[in-house]
């Protein structure tokens, strides 16, 4: 079953981080055949800088001491190209409680990361636009709770900075506005 999986690189590492077996997904993702990679250090999938900084060894140490290592980062193929990967490393324990090796699962999430990056950029641009328009803008959800309001909205209604916050009800905001503009200052 594991050898037939092609969407995930699923393979075992020995206790020293050398590749012990290799599935079709690993070959597809990383470009190495099983004959080329079994017995090699898994650090070759990291950048030179990450290897020099000891990142592969720290990943194994965290898996061993904390029960799991999970991260996203750039990983490298046989041809030198890179992809964005979600990686999970789990320790495998021997019968006597000693570390026997590691199970490693890698998924290429390059497209998902690109999508997240695009959404982040669009959100940043929308936030800039929202804060720099001359109109006061606010948005409420179906339960009449504030989702967002720009700075100009607070300025127009003379709310002090930080008075209006997401999650406040429409009635709470009206009450504050009423208090500011119609209360009798004794």
Short mmCIF file of C-alpha atoms in Angstrom, two decimals:
data_model
loop_
_atom_site.label_atom_id
_atom_site.label_comp_id
_atom_site.label_asym_id
_atom_site.label_seq_id
_atom_site.Cartn_x
_atom_site.Cartn_y
_atom_site.Cartn_z
CA UNK A 1 0.00 0.00 0.00
CA UNK A 2 2.70 2.51 1.01
CA UNK A 3 4.79 1.74 -2.06
CA UNK A 4 1.82 2.49 -4.32
CA UNK A 5 1.04 5.92 -2.82
CA UNK A 6 2.10 8.64 -5.27
CA UNK A 7 0.77 11.85 -3.70
CA UNK A 8 3.01 11.60 -0.62
CA UNK A 9 6.64 10.73 -0.21
CA UNK A 10 6.52 8.07 2.50
CA UNK A 11 9.75 6.47 3.56
CA UNK A 12 11.73 5.25 6.53
CA UNK A 13 15.00 6.58 7.88
CA UNK A 14 17.37 4.55 9.97
CA UNK A 15 18.35 5.87 13.42
CA UNK A 16 21.14 7.97 11.84
CA UNK A 17 18.89 9.61 9.24
CA UNK A 18 19.82 7.47 6.24
CA UNK A 19 17.02 6.50 3.86
CA UNK A 20 15.99 2.90 4.56
CA UNK A 21 13.14 2.50 2.04
CA UNK A 22 11.44 4.58 -0.64
CA UNK A 23 7.95 4.68 -2.15
CA UNK A 24 6.64 5.77 -5.57
CA UNK A 25 5.50 9.11 -4.13
CA UNK A 26 9.03 9.81 -2.90
CA UNK A 27 10.46 8.99 -6.31
CA UNK A 28 7.87 11.24 -7.98
CA UNK A 29 8.40 14.14 -5.55
CA UNK A 30 12.18 14.01 -5.24
CA UNK A 31 13.35 12.41 -8.47
CA UNK A 32 15.53 9.66 -6.97
CA UNK A 33 14.93 6.00 -7.61
CA UNK A 34 15.09 3.70 -4.60
CA UNK A 35 18.45 2.33 -5.81
CA UNK A 36 19.90 5.86 -5.95
CA UNK A 37 18.76 7.06 -2.52
CA UNK A 38 18.54 4.12 -0.10
CA UNK A 39 21.47 4.36 2.28
CA UNK A 40 21.97 8.09 1.67
CA UNK A 41 21.53 10.77 4.33
CA UNK A 42 18.13 12.47 4.15
CA UNK A 43 19.87 15.83 4.68
CA UNK A 44 20.42 15.99 0.92
CA UNK A 45 16.79 17.14 0.60
CA UNK A 46 17.66 20.34 2.53
CA UNK A 47 19.59 23.38 1.31
CA UNK A 48 23.33 23.64 1.94
CA UNK A 49 22.67 26.41 4.46
CA UNK A 50 20.15 24.29 6.35
CA UNK A 51 22.55 21.33 6.40
CA UNK A 52 25.38 23.57 7.64
CA UNK A 53 23.07 24.88 10.38
CA UNK A 54 22.19 21.30 11.42
CA UNK A 55 18.49 21.52 10.57
CA UNK A 56 18.12 17.86 9.48
CA UNK A 57 19.68 16.62 12.72
CA UNK A 58 17.54 19.01 14.80
CA UNK A 59 14.43 17.66 13.05
CA UNK A 60 15.36 14.11 14.08
CA UNK A 61 16.17 15.25 17.61
CA UNK A 62 12.80 16.96 17.95
CA UNK A 63 10.99 13.89 16.61
CA UNK A 64 12.90 11.70 19.07
CA UNK A 65 12.48 13.95 22.13
CA UNK A 66 9.02 15.41 21.51
CA UNK A 67 7.37 12.51 19.66
CA UNK A 68 7.02 14.29 16.32
CA UNK A 69 8.60 16.85 14.04
CA UNK A 70 6.30 18.78 11.73
CA UNK A 71 7.21 21.73 9.54
CA UNK A 72 6.87 23.38 6.17
CA UNK A 73 9.82 24.49 4.14
CA UNK A 74 11.70 24.32 0.91
CA UNK A 75 13.01 20.87 -0.06
CA UNK A 76 15.19 19.91 -2.98
CA UNK A 77 14.92 17.33 -5.73
CA UNK A 78 17.64 15.32 -7.41
CA UNK A 79 17.81 17.85 -10.29
CA UNK A 80 18.37 20.74 -7.83
CA UNK A 81 14.92 22.27 -8.20
CA UNK A 82 12.95 22.99 -5.07
CA UNK A 83 9.37 22.63 -3.91
CA UNK A 84 7.48 23.74 -0.81
CA UNK A 85 6.92 20.74 1.44
CA UNK A 86 4.89 19.83 4.48
CA UNK A 87 7.00 17.33 6.41
CA UNK A 88 6.18 15.03 9.31
CA UNK A 89 8.82 12.86 10.99
CA UNK A 90 7.75 10.32 13.62
CA UNK A 91 10.18 8.24 15.68
CA UNK A 92 10.02 4.45 15.49
CA UNK A 93 10.97 2.75 18.74
CA UNK A 94 12.51 -0.70 19.11
CA UNK A 95 11.31 -3.44 21.46
CA UNK A 96 13.78 -2.35 24.15
CA UNK A 97 12.73 1.32 23.95
CA UNK A 98 15.68 2.37 21.79
CA UNK A 99 15.28 4.51 18.66
CA UNK A 100 15.04 2.19 15.66
CA UNK A 101 14.49 4.86 13.01
CA UNK A 102 11.96 7.34 11.73
CA UNK A 103 8.91 7.40 9.49
CA UNK A 104 8.95 10.43 7.21
CA UNK A 105 6.04 11.77 5.18
CA UNK A 106 6.51 14.64 2.76
CA UNK A 107 3.74 16.31 0.76
CA UNK A 108 4.37 18.85 -1.99
CA UNK A 109 2.27 21.87 -0.97
CA UNK A 110 3.78 24.34 -3.45
CA UNK A 111 0.39 25.24 -4.95
CA UNK A 112 -1.26 25.66 -1.56
CA UNK A 113 1.57 27.92 -0.38
CA UNK A 114 1.30 30.03 -3.54
CA UNK A 115 -2.45 30.34 -2.92
CA UNK A 116 -1.87 31.37 0.73
CA UNK A 117 0.74 33.90 -0.37
CA UNK A 118 -1.64 35.41 -2.96
CA UNK A 119 -4.46 35.64 -0.41
CA UNK A 120 -2.10 37.27 2.07
CA UNK A 121 -1.03 39.85 -0.52
CA UNK A 122 -4.62 40.62 -1.54
CA UNK A 123 -5.61 40.95 2.12
CA UNK A 124 -2.69 43.30 2.77
CA UNK A 125 -3.72 45.44 -0.21
CA UNK A 126 -7.36 45.50 0.88
CA UNK A 127 -6.33 46.49 4.42
CA UNK A 128 -4.28 49.37 3.00
CA UNK A 129 -7.18 50.51 0.83
CA UNK A 130 -9.63 50.25 3.72
CA UNK A 131 -7.48 52.40 5.96
CA UNK A 132 -6.79 55.05 3.33
CA UNK A 133 -10.25 55.80 1.92
CA UNK A 134 -11.98 59.00 3.00
CA UNK A 135 -15.26 57.20 3.78
CA UNK A 136 -16.04 55.52 7.04
CA UNK A 137 -16.59 51.83 6.45
CA UNK A 138 -17.91 49.16 8.78
CA UNK A 139 -19.11 45.62 8.17
CA UNK A 140 -21.44 43.57 10.34
CA UNK A 141 -22.14 39.82 10.22
CA UNK A 142 -25.57 38.14 10.21
CA UNK A 143 -25.71 38.34 14.02
CA UNK A 144 -25.16 42.12 13.85
CA UNK A 145 -21.62 41.82 15.25
CA UNK A 146 -18.90 44.10 13.94
CA UNK A 147 -16.48 42.33 11.62
CA UNK A 148 -14.40 45.35 10.68
CA UNK A 149 -14.38 49.14 10.78
CA UNK A 150 -11.77 51.46 9.39
CA UNK A 151 -10.11 54.33 11.23
CA UNK A 152 -12.19 56.89 9.32
CA UNK A 153 -15.44 55.37 10.68
CA UNK A 154 -14.27 56.06 14.24
CA UNK A 155 -13.16 59.58 13.30
CA UNK A 156 -16.54 60.47 11.76
CA UNK A 157 -18.45 59.36 14.85
CA UNK A 158 -15.78 60.66 17.25
CA UNK A 159 -15.10 57.28 18.82
CA UNK A 160 -11.79 57.18 20.67
CA UNK A 161 -9.23 54.87 19.12
CA UNK A 162 -9.84 51.27 20.23
CA UNK A 163 -13.43 51.90 21.38
CA UNK A 164 -14.95 50.08 18.42
CA UNK A 165 -13.71 46.48 18.15
CA UNK A 166 -14.65 43.43 16.09
CA UNK A 167 -17.25 41.32 17.85
CA UNK A 168 -19.18 44.27 19.30
CA UNK A 169 -22.89 44.29 18.57
CA UNK A 170 -24.53 46.99 16.50
CA UNK A 171 -26.55 48.00 19.59
CA UNK A 172 -23.37 48.39 21.69
CA UNK A 173 -21.86 50.69 19.07
CA UNK A 174 -25.05 52.77 18.83
CA UNK A 175 -25.13 53.06 22.64
CA UNK A 176 -21.54 54.33 22.69
CA UNK A 177 -22.31 56.83 19.93
CA UNK A 178 -25.43 57.99 21.74
CA UNK A 179 -23.42 58.42 24.95
CA UNK A 180 -20.80 60.52 23.13
CA UNK A 181 -23.23 62.79 21.29
CA UNK A 182 -26.39 62.99 23.37
CA UNK A 183 -25.48 62.42 27.00
CA UNK A 184 -25.78 65.27 29.46
CA UNK A 185 -22.24 66.12 30.61
CA UNK A 186 -22.84 67.19 34.20
#
